[in-house]
Coordinates of C-alpha atoms and ligand atoms in Angstrom, one line a residue:
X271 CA 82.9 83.0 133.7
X272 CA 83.0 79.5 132.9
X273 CA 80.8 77.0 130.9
X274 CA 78.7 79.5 129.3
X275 CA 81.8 81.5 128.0
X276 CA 81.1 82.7 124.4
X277 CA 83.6 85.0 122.1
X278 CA 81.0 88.2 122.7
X279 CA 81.0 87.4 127.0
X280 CA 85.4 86.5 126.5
X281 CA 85.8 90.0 124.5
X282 CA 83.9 91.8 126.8
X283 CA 86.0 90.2 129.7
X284 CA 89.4 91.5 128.2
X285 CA 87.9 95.0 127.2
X286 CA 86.9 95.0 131.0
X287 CA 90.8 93.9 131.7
X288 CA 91.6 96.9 129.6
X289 CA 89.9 99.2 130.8
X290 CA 91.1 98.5 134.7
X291 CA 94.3 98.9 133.4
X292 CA 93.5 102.2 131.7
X293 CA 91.7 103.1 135.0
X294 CA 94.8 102.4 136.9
X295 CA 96.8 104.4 135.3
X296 CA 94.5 107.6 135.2
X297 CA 94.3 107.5 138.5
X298 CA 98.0 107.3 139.1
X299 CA 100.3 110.6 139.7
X300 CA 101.1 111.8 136.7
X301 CA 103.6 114.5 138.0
X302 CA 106.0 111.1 138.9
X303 CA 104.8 109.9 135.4
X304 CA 107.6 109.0 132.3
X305 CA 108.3 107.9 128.8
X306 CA 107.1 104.2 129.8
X307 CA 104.5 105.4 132.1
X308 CA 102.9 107.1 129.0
X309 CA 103.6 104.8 126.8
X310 CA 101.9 102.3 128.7
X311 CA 99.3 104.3 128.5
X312 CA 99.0 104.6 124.7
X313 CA 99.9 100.7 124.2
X314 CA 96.3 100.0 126.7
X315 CA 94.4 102.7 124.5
X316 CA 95.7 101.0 121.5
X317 CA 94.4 97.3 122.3
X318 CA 91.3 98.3 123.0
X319 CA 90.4 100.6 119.8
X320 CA 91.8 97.5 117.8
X321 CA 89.7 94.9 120.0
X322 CA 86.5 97.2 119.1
X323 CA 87.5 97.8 115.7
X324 CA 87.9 94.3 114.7
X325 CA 84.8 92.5 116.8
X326 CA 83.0 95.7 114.6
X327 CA 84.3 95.2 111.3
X328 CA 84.2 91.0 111.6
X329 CA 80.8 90.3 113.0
X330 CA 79.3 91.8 109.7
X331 CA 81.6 89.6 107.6
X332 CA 80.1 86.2 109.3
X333 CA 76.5 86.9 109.1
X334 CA 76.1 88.8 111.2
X335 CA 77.4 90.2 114.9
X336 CA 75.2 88.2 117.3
X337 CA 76.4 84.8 115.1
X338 CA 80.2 86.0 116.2
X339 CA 79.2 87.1 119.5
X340 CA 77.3 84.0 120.4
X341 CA 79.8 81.7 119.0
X342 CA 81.2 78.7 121.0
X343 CA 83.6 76.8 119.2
X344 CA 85.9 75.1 121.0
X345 CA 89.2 76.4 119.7
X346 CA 88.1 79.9 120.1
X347 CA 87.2 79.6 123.6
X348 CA 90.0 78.1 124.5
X349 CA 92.4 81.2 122.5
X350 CA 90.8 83.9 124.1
X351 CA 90.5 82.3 127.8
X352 CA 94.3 81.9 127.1
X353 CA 94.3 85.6 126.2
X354 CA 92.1 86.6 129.5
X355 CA 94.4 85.2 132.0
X356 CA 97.5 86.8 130.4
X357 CA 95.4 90.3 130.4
X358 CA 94.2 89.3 134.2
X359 CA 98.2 89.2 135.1
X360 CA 99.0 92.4 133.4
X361 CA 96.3 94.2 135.4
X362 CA 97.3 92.6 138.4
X363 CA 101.1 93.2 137.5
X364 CA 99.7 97.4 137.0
X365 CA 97.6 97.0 140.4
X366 CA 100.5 96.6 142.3
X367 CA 102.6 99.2 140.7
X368 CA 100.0 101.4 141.9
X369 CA 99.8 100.4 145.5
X370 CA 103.7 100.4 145.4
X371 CA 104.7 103.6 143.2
X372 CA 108.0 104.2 141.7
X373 CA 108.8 103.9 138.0
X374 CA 106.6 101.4 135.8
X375 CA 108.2 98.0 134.5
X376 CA 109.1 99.0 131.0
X377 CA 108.6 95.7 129.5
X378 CA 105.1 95.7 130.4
X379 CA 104.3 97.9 127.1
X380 CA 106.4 95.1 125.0
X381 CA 103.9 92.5 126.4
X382 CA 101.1 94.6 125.6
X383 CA 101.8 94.9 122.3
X384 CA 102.4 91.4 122.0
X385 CA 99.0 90.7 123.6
X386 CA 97.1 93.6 121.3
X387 CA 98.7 91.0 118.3
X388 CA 97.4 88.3 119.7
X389 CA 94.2 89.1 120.0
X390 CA 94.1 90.4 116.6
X391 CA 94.3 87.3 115.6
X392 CA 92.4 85.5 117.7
X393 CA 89.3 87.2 116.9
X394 CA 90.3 86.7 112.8
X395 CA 90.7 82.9 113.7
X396 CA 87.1 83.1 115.2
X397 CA 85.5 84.6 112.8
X398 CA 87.4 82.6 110.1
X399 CA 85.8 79.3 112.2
X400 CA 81.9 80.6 112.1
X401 CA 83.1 81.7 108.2
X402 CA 83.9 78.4 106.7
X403 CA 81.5 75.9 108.7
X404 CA 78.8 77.9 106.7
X405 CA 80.9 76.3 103.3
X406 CA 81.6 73.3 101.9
X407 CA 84.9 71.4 102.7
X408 CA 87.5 73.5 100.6
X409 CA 86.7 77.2 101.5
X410 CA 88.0 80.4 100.7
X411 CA 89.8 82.1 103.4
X412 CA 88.0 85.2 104.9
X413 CA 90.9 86.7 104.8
X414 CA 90.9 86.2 101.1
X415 CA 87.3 87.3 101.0
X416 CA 88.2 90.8 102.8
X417 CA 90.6 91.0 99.9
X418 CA 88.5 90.3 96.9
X419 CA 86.3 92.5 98.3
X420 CA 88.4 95.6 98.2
X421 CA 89.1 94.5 94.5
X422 CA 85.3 95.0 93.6
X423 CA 84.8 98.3 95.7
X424 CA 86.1 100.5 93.1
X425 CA 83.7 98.5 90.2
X426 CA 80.9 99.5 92.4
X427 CA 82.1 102.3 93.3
X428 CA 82.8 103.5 89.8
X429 CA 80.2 105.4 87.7
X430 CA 79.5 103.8 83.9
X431 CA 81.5 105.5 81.6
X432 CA 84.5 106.5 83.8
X433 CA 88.0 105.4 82.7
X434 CA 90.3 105.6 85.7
X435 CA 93.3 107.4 85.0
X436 CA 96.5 106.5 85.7
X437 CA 96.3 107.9 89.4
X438 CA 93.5 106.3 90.0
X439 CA 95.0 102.9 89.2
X440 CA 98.0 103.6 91.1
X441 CA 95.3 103.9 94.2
X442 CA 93.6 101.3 93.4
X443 CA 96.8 98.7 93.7
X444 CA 97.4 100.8 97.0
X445 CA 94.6 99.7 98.7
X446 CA 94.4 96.0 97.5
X447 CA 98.0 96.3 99.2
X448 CA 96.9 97.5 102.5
X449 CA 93.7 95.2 102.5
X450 CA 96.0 92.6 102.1
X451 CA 98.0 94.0 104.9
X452 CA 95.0 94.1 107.2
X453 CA 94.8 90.5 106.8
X454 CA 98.3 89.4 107.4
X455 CA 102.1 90.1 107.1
X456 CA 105.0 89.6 104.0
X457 CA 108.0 88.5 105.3
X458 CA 111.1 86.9 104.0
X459 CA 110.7 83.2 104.1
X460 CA 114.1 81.5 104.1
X461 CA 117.4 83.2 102.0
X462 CA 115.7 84.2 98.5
X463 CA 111.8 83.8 99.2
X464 CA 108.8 86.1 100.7
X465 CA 106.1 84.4 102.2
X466 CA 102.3 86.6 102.7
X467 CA 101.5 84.7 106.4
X468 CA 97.3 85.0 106.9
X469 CA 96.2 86.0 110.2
X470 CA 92.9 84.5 109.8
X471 CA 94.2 80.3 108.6
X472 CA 97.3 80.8 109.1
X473 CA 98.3 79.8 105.4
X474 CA 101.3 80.6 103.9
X475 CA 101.6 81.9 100.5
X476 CA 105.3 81.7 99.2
X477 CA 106.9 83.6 96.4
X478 CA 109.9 82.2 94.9
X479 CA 113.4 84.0 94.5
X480 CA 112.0 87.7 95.1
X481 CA 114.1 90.2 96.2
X482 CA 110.5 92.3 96.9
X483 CA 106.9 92.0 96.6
X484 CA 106.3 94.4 93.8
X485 CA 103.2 97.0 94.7
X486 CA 101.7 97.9 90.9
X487 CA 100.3 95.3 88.2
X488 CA 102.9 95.4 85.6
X489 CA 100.0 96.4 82.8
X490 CA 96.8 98.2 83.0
X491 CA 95.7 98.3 79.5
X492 CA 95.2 94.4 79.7
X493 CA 91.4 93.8 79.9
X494 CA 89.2 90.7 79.5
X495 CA 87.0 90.7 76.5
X496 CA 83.8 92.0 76.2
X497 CA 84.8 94.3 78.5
X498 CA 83.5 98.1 79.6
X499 CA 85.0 101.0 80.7
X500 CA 84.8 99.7 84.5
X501 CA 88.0 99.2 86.2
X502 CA 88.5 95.4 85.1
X503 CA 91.6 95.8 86.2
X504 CA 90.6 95.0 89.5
X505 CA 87.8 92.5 89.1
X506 CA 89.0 88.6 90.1
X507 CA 88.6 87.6 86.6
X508 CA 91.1 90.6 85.7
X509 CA 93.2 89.3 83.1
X510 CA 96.4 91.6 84.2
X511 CA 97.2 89.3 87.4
X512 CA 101.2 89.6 86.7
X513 CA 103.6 92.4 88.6
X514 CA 107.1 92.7 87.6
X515 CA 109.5 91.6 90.5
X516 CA 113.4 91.0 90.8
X517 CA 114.7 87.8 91.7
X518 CA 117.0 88.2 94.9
X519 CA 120.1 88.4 93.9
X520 CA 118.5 91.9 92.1
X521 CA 120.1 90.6 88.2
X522 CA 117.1 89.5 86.6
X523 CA 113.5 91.1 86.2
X524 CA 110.5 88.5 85.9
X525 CA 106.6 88.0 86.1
X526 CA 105.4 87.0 89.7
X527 CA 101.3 87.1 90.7
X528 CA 100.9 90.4 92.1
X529 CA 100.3 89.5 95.2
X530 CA 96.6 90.6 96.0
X531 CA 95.2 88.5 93.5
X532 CA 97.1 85.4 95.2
X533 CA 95.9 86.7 98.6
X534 CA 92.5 86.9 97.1
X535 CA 92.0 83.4 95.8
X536 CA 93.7 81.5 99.0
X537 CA 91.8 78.3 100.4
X538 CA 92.5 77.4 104.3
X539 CA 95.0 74.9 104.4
X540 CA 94.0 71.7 105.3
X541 CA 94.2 70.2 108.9
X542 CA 98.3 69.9 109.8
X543 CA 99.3 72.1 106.3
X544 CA 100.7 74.9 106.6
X545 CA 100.9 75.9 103.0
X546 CA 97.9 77.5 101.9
X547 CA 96.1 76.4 98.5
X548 CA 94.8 78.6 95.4
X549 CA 92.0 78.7 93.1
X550 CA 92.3 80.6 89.7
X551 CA 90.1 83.5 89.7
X552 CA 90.1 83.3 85.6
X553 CA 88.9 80.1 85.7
X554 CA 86.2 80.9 88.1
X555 CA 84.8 83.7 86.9
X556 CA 84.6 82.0 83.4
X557 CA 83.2 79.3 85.1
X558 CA 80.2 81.7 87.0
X559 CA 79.5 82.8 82.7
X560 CA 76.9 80.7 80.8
X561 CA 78.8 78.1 78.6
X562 CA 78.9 78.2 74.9
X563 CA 78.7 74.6 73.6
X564 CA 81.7 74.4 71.7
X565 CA 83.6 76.0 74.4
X566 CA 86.8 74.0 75.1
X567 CA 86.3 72.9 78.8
X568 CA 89.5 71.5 79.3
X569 CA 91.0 74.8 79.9
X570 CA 88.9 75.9 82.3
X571 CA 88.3 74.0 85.8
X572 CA 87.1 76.3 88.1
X573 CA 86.8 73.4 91.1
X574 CA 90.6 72.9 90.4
X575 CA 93.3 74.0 93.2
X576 CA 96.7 74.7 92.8
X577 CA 99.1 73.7 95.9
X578 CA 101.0 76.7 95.7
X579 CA 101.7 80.2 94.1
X580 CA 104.2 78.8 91.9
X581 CA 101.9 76.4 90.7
X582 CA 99.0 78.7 90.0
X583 CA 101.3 80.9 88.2
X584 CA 102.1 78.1 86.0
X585 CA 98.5 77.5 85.6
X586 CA 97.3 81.4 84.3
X587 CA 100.9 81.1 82.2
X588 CA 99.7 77.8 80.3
X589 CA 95.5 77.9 80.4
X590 CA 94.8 81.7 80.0
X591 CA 96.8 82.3 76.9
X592 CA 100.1 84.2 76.1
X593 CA 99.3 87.8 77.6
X594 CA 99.8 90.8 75.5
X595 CA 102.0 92.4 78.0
X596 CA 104.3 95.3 77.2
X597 CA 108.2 94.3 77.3
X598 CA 109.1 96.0 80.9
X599 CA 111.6 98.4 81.0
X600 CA 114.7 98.3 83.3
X601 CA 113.9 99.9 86.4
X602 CA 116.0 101.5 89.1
X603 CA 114.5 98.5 91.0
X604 CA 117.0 96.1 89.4
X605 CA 120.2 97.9 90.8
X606 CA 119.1 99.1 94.2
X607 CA 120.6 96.9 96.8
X608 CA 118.3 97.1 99.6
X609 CA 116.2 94.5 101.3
X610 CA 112.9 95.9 102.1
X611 CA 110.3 93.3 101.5
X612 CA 107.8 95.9 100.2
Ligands
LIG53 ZN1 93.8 82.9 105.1
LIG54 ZN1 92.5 79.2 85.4

């Protein structure tokens, strides 16, 4: 331990931590043995499947494992060494509950958690940090990255000649929803907004007046010229970016981005924001096409940011033309009263 501390030798510190833990309690008398005692239990078997999960699933995303595991960067170091010595004292704290018996402190499975959270996003943050230094200054997020990808898996996925039905679009807006969710939380940002909070920069992304963030595009005929049969839907350039929401007070239904493709194009905010930036995924991928000459470029920027969602949405609203969407029809979503976020 020390000065040659790297994110692989700091993980494998806290799995170590872990697994004492878990070895503590296995050894223990489970005839004396409760609700906390087991769920003490489950809460150490569930940091450690996530730890594993997510130094597995990240390493790949940053070039490569041993370029995670070998990193140094000074902020990472310094979150997970944090994260060690809090793990150190919950061992110890389940060290002497062994030599002392009785019942187990059932606030100890709170902290866990807590700590399982933590280091969640600790390890995003550090591979976020070995993400963008391979980038120029104004990077897309990983976490934005993770996203986009799960909107291209079904295009590859996807045979030519297949039109999704209906179900399969309805799946397809699922799981851009949970990848989303992998990457950070919605919650309700001050009286009337929702706010998507990335675990990986820490940028927020704020929708205005929403009573919920909707989980369906509100169109899935909409499809960018020249087309095929793939799921366009669900490319970036996808031309059917808009969801139908209801303001907050529930009287009025309007357009909002659906979230994902938000999600998809954030940047990191810059040093001291904490509002994260967004690049138009329509003007990109025109921008990634060869140009016609007579093409009128000052519509399409694909360098430009917008500051916020709100801003972007004005952006798709002007640039990208009046979309041919279908008039919604009132929902059951306008009346219902409740205030689930999703
Ligand atoms: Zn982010
Ligand atoms: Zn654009």
């Amino acid at each position: 331990m020390g000065v040659f501390d790297s994110v692989g030798t700091l993980l494998a510190d806290i799995a170590n931590l872990i697994t004492d833990g878990q070895r503590i309690l296995s050894f223990s008398d489970k005839r004396h043995w409760g609700q906390d005692e087991r769920e003490q239990e489950r809460a150490l078997d569930a940091v450690l499947d996530e730890a594993r999960k997510d130094f597995q699933e990240l390493g790949p995303l940053v070039n490569g494992r041993s370029q995670y595991e070998h990193d140094r960067r000074h902020d990472s170091i310094e979150e997970l060494r944090a994260i060690r010595a809090k793990f150190q004292a919950l061992t110890e704290k389940l060290k002497d509950w062994s030599r002392s018996g009785g019942p187990i402190d059932p606030t100890w499975v709170r902290e866990t958690q807590s700590l399982k959270r933590e280091l969640h996003r600790a390890q995003c943050r550090a591979a976020m940090r070995v993400f963008t230094s391979a980038r120029e200054a104004s990077q897309l997020c990983l976490g934005a990255y993770i996203v986009q990808r799960q909107q291209r898996a079904p295009l590859r996925n996807s045979r030519t000649g297949d039109k999704p039905d209906e179900g399969s679009y309805q799946r397809y807006y699922a799981e851009e929803l949970l990848a989303c969710k992998s990457v950070g939380t919605f919650q309700r940002f001050g009286e009337q907004d929702i706010a998507f909070v990335c675990d990986f920069c820490d940028g927020h992304l704020v929708w205005e007046d929403l009573e919920r963030m909707p989980t369906v595009r509100t169109s899935t005929q909409a499809s960018p010229p020249g087309s095929s049969n793939a799921p366009v839907s669900l490319l970036p350039n996808a031309s059917n970016w808009q969801a139908t929401g209801v303001t907050h007070c529930g009287q009025h239904q309007k357009q909002v981005i659906f979230a994902p493709v938000a999600i998809a194009n954030h940047i990191v905010p810059r040093h001291g924001d904490w509002e994260a930036r967004l690049r138009c995924p329509l003007c990109e991928a025109i921008g990634e096409q060869p140009q016609d000459e007579d093409d009128d470029e000052e519509a399409y920027r694909p360098d430009e940011e917008f500051d916020d969602v709100k801003s972007l949405q004005e952006h798709l609203e002007w640039q990208h033309g009046p979309s041919k969407l279908p008039i919604p029809l009132p929902t059951s979503a306008a009346t219902e009263s409740n205030c689930r976020i999703m």
